[in-house]
Short mmCIF file of C-alpha atoms in Angstrom, two decimals:
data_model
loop_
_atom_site.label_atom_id
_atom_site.label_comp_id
_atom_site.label_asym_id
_atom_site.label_seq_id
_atom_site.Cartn_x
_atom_site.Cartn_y
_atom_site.Cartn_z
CA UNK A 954 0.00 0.00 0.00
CA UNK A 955 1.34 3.28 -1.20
CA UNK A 956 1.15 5.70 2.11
CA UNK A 957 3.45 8.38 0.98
CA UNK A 958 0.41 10.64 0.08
CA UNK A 959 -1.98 9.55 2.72
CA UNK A 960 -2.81 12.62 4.73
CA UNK A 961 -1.58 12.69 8.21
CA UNK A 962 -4.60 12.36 10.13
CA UNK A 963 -6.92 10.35 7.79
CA UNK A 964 -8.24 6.68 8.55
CA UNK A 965 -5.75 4.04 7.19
CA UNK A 966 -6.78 0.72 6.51
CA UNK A 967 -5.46 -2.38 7.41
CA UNK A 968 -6.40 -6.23 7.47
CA UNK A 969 -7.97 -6.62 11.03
CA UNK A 970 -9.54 -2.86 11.32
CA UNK A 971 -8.52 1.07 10.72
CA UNK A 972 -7.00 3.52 12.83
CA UNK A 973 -5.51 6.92 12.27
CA UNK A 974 -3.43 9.35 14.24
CA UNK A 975 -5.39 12.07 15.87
CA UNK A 976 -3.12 14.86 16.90
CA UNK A 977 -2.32 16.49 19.83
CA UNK A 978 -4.46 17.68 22.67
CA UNK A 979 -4.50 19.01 25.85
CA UNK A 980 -5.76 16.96 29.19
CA UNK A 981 -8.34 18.17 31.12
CA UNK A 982 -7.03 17.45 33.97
CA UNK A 983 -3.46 18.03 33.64
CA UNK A 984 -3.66 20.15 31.22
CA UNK A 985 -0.53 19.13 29.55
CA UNK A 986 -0.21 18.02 25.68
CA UNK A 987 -0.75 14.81 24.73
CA UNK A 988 -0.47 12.97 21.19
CA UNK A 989 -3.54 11.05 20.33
CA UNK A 990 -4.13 7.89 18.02
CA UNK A 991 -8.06 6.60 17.01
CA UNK A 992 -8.64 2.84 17.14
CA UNK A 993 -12.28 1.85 15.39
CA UNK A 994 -13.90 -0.59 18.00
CA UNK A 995 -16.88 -2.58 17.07
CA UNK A 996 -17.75 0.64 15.18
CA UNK A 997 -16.58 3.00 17.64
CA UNK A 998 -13.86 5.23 17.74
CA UNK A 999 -11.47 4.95 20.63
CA UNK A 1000 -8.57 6.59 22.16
CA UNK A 1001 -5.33 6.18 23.27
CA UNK A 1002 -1.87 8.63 23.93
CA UNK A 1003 1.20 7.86 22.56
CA UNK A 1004 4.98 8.90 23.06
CA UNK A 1005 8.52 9.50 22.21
CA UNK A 1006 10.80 7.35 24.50
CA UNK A 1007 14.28 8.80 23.75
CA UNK A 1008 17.30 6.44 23.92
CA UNK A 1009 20.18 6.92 26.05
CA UNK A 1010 21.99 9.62 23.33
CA UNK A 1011 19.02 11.63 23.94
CA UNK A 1012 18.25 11.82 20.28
CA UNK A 1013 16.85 8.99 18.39
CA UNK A 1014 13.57 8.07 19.91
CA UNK A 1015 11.12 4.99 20.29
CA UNK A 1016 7.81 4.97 20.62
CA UNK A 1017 5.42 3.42 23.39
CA UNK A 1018 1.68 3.30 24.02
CA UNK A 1019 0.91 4.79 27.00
CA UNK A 1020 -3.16 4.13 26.96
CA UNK A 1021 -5.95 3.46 25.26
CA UNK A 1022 -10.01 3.33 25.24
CA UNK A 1023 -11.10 6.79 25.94
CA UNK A 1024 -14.54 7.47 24.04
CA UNK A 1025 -13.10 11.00 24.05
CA UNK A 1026 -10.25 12.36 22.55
CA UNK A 1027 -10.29 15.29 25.43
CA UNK A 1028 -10.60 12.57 28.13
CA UNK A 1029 -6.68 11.92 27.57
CA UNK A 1030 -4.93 12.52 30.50
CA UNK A 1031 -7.65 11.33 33.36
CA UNK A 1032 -7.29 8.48 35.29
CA UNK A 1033 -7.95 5.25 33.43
CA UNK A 1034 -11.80 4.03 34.74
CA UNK A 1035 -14.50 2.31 33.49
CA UNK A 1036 -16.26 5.37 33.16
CA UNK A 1037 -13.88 7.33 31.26
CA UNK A 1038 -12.59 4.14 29.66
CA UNK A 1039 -13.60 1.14 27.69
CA UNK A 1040 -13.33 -2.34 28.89
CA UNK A 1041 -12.37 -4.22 26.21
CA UNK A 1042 -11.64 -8.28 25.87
CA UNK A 1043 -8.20 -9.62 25.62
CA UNK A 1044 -8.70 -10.25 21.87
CA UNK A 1045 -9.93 -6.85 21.25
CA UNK A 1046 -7.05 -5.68 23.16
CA UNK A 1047 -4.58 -7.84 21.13
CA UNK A 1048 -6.44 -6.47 17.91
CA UNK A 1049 -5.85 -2.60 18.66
CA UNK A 1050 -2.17 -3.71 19.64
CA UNK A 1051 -1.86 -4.78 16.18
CA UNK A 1052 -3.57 -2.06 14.78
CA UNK A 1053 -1.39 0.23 16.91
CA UNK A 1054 1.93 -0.92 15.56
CA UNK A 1055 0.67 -0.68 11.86
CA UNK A 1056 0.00 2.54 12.25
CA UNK A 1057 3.38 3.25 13.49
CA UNK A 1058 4.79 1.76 10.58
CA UNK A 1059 2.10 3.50 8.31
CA UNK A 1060 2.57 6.68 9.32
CA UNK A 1061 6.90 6.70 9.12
CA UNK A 1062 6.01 6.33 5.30
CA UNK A 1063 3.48 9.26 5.16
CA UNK A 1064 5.35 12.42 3.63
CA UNK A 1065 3.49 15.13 6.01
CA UNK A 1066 3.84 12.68 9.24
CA UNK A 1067 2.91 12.90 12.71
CA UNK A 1068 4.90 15.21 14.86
CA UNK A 1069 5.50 12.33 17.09
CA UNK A 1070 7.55 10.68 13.82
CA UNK A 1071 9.74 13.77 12.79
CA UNK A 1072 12.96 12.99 12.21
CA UNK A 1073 16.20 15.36 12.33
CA UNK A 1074 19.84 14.31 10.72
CA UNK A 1075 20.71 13.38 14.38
CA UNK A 1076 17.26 12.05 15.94
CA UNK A 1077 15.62 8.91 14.48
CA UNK A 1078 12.34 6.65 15.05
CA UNK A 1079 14.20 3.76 16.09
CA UNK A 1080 11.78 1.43 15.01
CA UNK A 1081 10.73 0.05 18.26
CA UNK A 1082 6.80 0.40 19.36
CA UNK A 1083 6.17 -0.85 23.17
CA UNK A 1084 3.08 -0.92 25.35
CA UNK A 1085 3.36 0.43 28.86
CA UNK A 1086 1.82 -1.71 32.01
CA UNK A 1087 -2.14 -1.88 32.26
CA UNK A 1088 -2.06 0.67 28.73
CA UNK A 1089 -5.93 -0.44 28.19
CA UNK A 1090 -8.52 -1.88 30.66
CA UNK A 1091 -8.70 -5.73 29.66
CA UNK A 1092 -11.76 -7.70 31.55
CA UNK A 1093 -10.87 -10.50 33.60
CA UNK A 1094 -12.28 -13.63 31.29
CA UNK A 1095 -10.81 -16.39 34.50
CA UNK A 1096 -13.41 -18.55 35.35
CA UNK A 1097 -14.17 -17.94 38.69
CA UNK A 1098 -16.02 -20.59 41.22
#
């Protein structure tokens, strides 16, 4: 798939879903910025902050998922509850995972990309996407007695 046109904060395709970067905003909480991805859920739209991680030189940068499920884009930033926050199933979870990391790798190939993806001569994407601890609300499937 050809993404070097796509624009920036469009819906891209992919085989289990879409999702598209969503830009920055600011909490309203902490009113601090955060950069914003879009997950489609079960025809919902989702979502989730994401970050630069910067490697030891200080310079070239990973990324990680920080969370995910808000039903607001503005909601970013508040404390991760069912009532700001989706519950979602552990394959739904492993779905938007995938779907995450695409559009990582999507959007490194878009020429306008996300500021989050802007490289200098001596700061690079790294290549590396991660998930931070409890980064979406997953229900407990264990059968219990």
């Amino acid at each position: 798939m050809d993404l070097h046109d796509h624009p920036t904060f469009e819906w891209v395709q992919f085989p289990e879903g879409h999702a598209r970067f969503s830009g920055l905003v600011r909490g309203i909480m902490d009113e601090q910025g955060h950069e914003t991805f879009a997950v489609e859920v079960g025809g919902e739209e989702y979502f989730g902050e994401v970050e630069n991680v910067f490697l030891p030189n200080g310079n070239d940068y990973n990324i990680e998922i920080v969370s995910f499920g808000y039903g607001r884009r503005g909601d970013i930033g508040m404390p991760m509850q069912g009532r700001t926050c989706r519950v979602f199933t552990a394959t739904q979870a492993s779905d938007i995972q995938a779907l995450t990391v695409q559009l990582i790798a999507a959007g490194i190939q878009f020429s306008d990309r996300p500021s989050l993806l802007t490289e200098y001569p001596n700061a690079h994407f790294m290549g590396q996407v991660s998930f931070s601890k409890d980064w979406t609300l997953v229900e407990d499937d264990r059968i219990t007695p």
